[in-house]
């Protein structure tokens, strides 16, 4: 009887521990999944093109529409980078400015204002997003995991 009770307590403890680890994993995965959805246009974003008064339709604001678009003759000399850890964490300079790398806060500033970490304005065709801190952090989490 005592062995059965001990075995039962071990089984309950093991199950509780497994569920606890699964809950922690799900909590950590949630921002990545939200970032994935924002990037691919499965979750709504709000933004506008610089100099335009009206917001763009949410359906066209997924990052992948430009940043993962196939490079063809039709797209010409577009210099839209494919976003991921390799682009965001490698030191680079734009327009003769100082080298910079992105961090979460400078990435969110870029999305909201169009100004990169070197204080250089991005292209006017890059939307300026009305994105809250949680969504921006989720997008950053997804992108820093992308090669």
mmCIF file of C-alpha atoms in Angstrom:
data_model
loop_
_atom_site.group_PDB
_atom_site.id
_atom_site.type_symbol
_atom_site.label_atom_id
_atom_site.label_comp_id
_atom_site.label_asym_id
_atom_site.label_seq_id
_atom_site.Cartn_x
_atom_site.Cartn_y
_atom_site.Cartn_z
ATOM 1 C CA UNK A 1 0.000 0.000 0.000
ATOM 2 C CA UNK A 2 2.811 2.354 0.925
ATOM 3 C CA UNK A 3 4.634 1.656 -2.364
ATOM 4 C CA UNK A 4 1.503 2.409 -4.382
ATOM 5 C CA UNK A 5 1.035 5.715 -2.554
ATOM 6 C CA UNK A 6 4.696 6.632 -3.109
ATOM 7 C CA UNK A 7 4.450 5.687 -6.791
ATOM 8 C CA UNK A 8 1.242 7.703 -7.116
ATOM 9 C CA UNK A 9 2.847 10.746 -5.474
ATOM 10 C CA UNK A 10 5.862 10.440 -7.801
ATOM 11 C CA UNK A 11 3.551 10.218 -10.822
ATOM 12 C CA UNK A 12 1.589 13.279 -9.690
ATOM 13 C CA UNK A 13 4.806 15.207 -9.063
ATOM 14 C CA UNK A 14 6.215 14.225 -12.450
ATOM 15 C CA UNK A 15 2.999 15.223 -14.223
ATOM 16 C CA UNK A 16 2.871 18.561 -12.400
ATOM 17 C CA UNK A 17 6.505 19.244 -13.248
ATOM 18 C CA UNK A 18 5.940 18.389 -16.905
ATOM 19 C CA UNK A 19 2.892 20.643 -17.074
ATOM 20 C CA UNK A 20 4.836 23.417 -15.376
ATOM 21 C CA UNK A 21 7.643 23.157 -17.935
ATOM 22 C CA UNK A 22 5.111 23.112 -20.775
ATOM 23 C CA UNK A 23 3.483 26.263 -19.402
ATOM 24 C CA UNK A 24 6.847 28.020 -19.211
ATOM 25 C CA UNK A 25 7.619 26.938 -22.781
ATOM 26 C CA UNK A 26 4.249 28.196 -24.014
ATOM 27 C CA UNK A 27 4.774 31.523 -22.261
ATOM 28 C CA UNK A 28 8.158 31.938 -23.929
ATOM 29 C CA UNK A 29 6.787 30.837 -27.315
ATOM 30 C CA UNK A 30 3.844 33.261 -27.241
ATOM 31 C CA UNK A 31 5.861 36.398 -28.185
ATOM 32 C CA UNK A 32 7.626 34.521 -30.992
ATOM 33 C CA UNK A 33 4.295 33.309 -32.386
ATOM 34 C CA UNK A 34 2.814 36.807 -32.170
ATOM 35 C CA UNK A 35 5.915 38.189 -33.932
ATOM 36 C CA UNK A 36 5.560 35.557 -36.655
ATOM 37 C CA UNK A 37 1.912 36.518 -37.137
ATOM 38 C CA UNK A 38 2.742 40.236 -37.334
ATOM 39 C CA UNK A 39 5.625 39.673 -39.755
ATOM 40 C CA UNK A 40 3.588 37.508 -42.114
ATOM 41 C CA UNK A 41 0.433 39.636 -41.980
ATOM 42 C CA UNK A 42 -1.651 37.170 -39.951
ATOM 43 C CA UNK A 43 -2.083 39.717 -37.143
ATOM 44 C CA UNK A 44 -3.074 43.306 -37.911
ATOM 45 C CA UNK A 45 -0.629 46.194 -37.988
ATOM 46 C CA UNK A 46 -1.487 49.853 -38.337
ATOM 47 C CA UNK A 47 0.713 52.233 -40.272
ATOM 48 C CA UNK A 48 1.028 54.881 -42.939
ATOM 49 C CA UNK A 49 3.522 55.970 -45.549
ATOM 50 C CA UNK A 50 5.473 59.103 -44.575
ATOM 51 C CA UNK A 51 3.765 62.186 -45.960
ATOM 52 C CA UNK A 52 0.402 60.465 -46.456
ATOM 53 C CA UNK A 53 -2.490 61.304 -44.191
ATOM 54 C CA UNK A 54 -4.417 58.065 -44.439
ATOM 55 C CA UNK A 55 -3.476 54.795 -42.795
ATOM 56 C CA UNK A 56 -2.660 51.884 -45.071
ATOM 57 C CA UNK A 57 -4.984 48.870 -45.140
ATOM 58 C CA UNK A 58 -3.903 46.332 -42.522
ATOM 59 C CA UNK A 59 -3.910 43.608 -45.188
ATOM 60 C CA UNK A 60 -0.855 45.119 -46.918
ATOM 61 C CA UNK A 61 1.204 45.926 -43.824
ATOM 62 C CA UNK A 62 2.730 42.526 -43.089
ATOM 63 C CA UNK A 63 6.528 42.881 -43.179
ATOM 64 C CA UNK A 64 6.982 39.808 -45.377
ATOM 65 C CA UNK A 65 5.193 41.511 -48.269
ATOM 66 C CA UNK A 66 8.302 43.623 -48.879
ATOM 67 C CA UNK A 67 11.067 42.043 -46.826
ATOM 68 C CA UNK A 68 10.521 38.487 -48.096
ATOM 69 C CA UNK A 69 9.318 39.400 -51.597
ATOM 70 C CA UNK A 70 11.062 37.534 -54.398
ATOM 71 C CA UNK A 71 13.809 39.527 -56.087
ATOM 72 C CA UNK A 72 12.849 39.688 -59.761
ATOM 73 C CA UNK A 73 13.393 42.038 -62.669
ATOM 74 C CA UNK A 74 10.020 43.541 -61.838
ATOM 75 C CA UNK A 75 11.290 44.649 -58.418
ATOM 76 C CA UNK A 76 14.346 46.244 -59.995
ATOM 77 C CA UNK A 77 16.969 47.725 -57.699
ATOM 78 C CA UNK A 78 14.955 47.487 -54.514
ATOM 79 C CA UNK A 79 17.200 47.503 -51.501
ATOM 80 C CA UNK A 80 14.718 46.019 -49.064
ATOM 81 C CA UNK A 81 16.645 43.623 -46.795
ATOM 82 C CA UNK A 82 15.366 40.189 -45.869
ATOM 83 C CA UNK A 83 15.011 40.671 -42.125
ATOM 84 C CA UNK A 84 16.535 38.384 -39.530
ATOM 85 C CA UNK A 85 19.373 38.061 -37.056
ATOM 86 C CA UNK A 86 21.998 38.261 -39.828
ATOM 87 C CA UNK A 87 20.783 41.692 -40.966
ATOM 88 C CA UNK A 88 19.867 43.177 -37.592
ATOM 89 C CA UNK A 89 22.954 42.136 -35.607
ATOM 90 C CA UNK A 90 25.743 42.734 -38.143
ATOM 91 C CA UNK A 91 27.407 46.172 -37.832
ATOM 92 C CA UNK A 92 26.690 48.295 -40.898
ATOM 93 C CA UNK A 93 26.588 51.905 -41.950
ATOM 94 C CA UNK A 94 24.132 53.737 -44.168
ATOM 95 C CA UNK A 95 24.786 56.759 -46.316
ATOM 96 C CA UNK A 96 28.274 57.229 -44.912
ATOM 97 C CA UNK A 97 27.088 57.265 -41.293
ATOM 98 C CA UNK A 98 28.641 55.412 -38.362
ATOM 99 C CA UNK A 99 28.366 51.651 -37.966
ATOM 100 C CA UNK A 100 25.354 50.490 -35.993
ATOM 101 C CA UNK A 101 23.483 47.349 -35.012
ATOM 102 C CA UNK A 102 19.879 47.090 -33.945
ATOM 103 C CA UNK A 103 18.641 46.470 -30.430
ATOM 104 C CA UNK A 104 14.990 46.035 -29.473
ATOM 105 C CA UNK A 105 14.520 49.718 -28.600
ATOM 106 C CA UNK A 106 16.197 51.061 -31.760
ATOM 107 C CA UNK A 107 14.226 48.588 -33.879
ATOM 108 C CA UNK A 108 10.957 49.824 -32.359
ATOM 109 C CA UNK A 109 12.035 53.443 -32.892
ATOM 110 C CA UNK A 110 12.673 52.665 -36.560
ATOM 111 C CA UNK A 111 9.225 51.112 -36.961
ATOM 112 C CA UNK A 112 7.504 54.081 -35.339
ATOM 113 C CA UNK A 113 9.523 56.989 -36.726
ATOM 114 C CA UNK A 114 11.499 55.730 -39.718
ATOM 115 C CA UNK A 115 14.798 56.696 -38.058
ATOM 116 C CA UNK A 116 17.462 53.998 -37.754
ATOM 117 C CA UNK A 117 20.066 53.649 -34.950
ATOM 118 C CA UNK A 118 22.515 55.878 -36.884
ATOM 119 C CA UNK A 119 19.836 58.605 -36.975
ATOM 120 C CA UNK A 120 19.349 58.136 -40.738
ATOM 121 C CA UNK A 121 15.819 58.256 -42.163
ATOM 122 C CA UNK A 122 14.642 55.116 -43.949
ATOM 123 C CA UNK A 123 12.987 55.212 -47.344
ATOM 124 C CA UNK A 124 9.651 57.014 -47.499
ATOM 125 C CA UNK A 125 8.124 53.797 -48.812
ATOM 126 C CA UNK A 126 8.776 52.090 -45.467
ATOM 127 C CA UNK A 127 5.573 52.503 -43.444
ATOM 128 C CA UNK A 128 5.666 54.204 -40.047
ATOM 129 C CA UNK A 129 3.819 51.882 -37.719
ATOM 130 C CA UNK A 130 1.547 52.597 -34.784
ATOM 131 C CA UNK A 131 2.816 49.570 -32.864
ATOM 132 C CA UNK A 132 2.655 49.105 -29.102
ATOM 133 C CA UNK A 133 5.569 47.925 -26.978
ATOM 134 C CA UNK A 134 4.275 44.357 -26.610
ATOM 135 C CA UNK A 135 3.768 43.833 -30.351
ATOM 136 C CA UNK A 136 7.112 45.430 -31.164
ATOM 137 C CA UNK A 137 8.868 43.183 -28.627
ATOM 138 C CA UNK A 138 7.113 40.153 -30.128
ATOM 139 C CA UNK A 139 8.215 41.113 -33.637
ATOM 140 C CA UNK A 140 11.778 41.629 -32.386
ATOM 141 C CA UNK A 141 11.713 38.210 -30.668
ATOM 142 C CA UNK A 142 10.671 36.547 -33.915
ATOM 143 C CA UNK A 143 13.236 38.396 -36.049
ATOM 144 C CA UNK A 144 16.234 37.790 -33.789
ATOM 145 C CA UNK A 145 15.542 34.040 -34.070
ATOM 146 C CA UNK A 146 15.393 34.195 -37.868
ATOM 147 C CA UNK A 147 18.636 33.483 -39.696
#
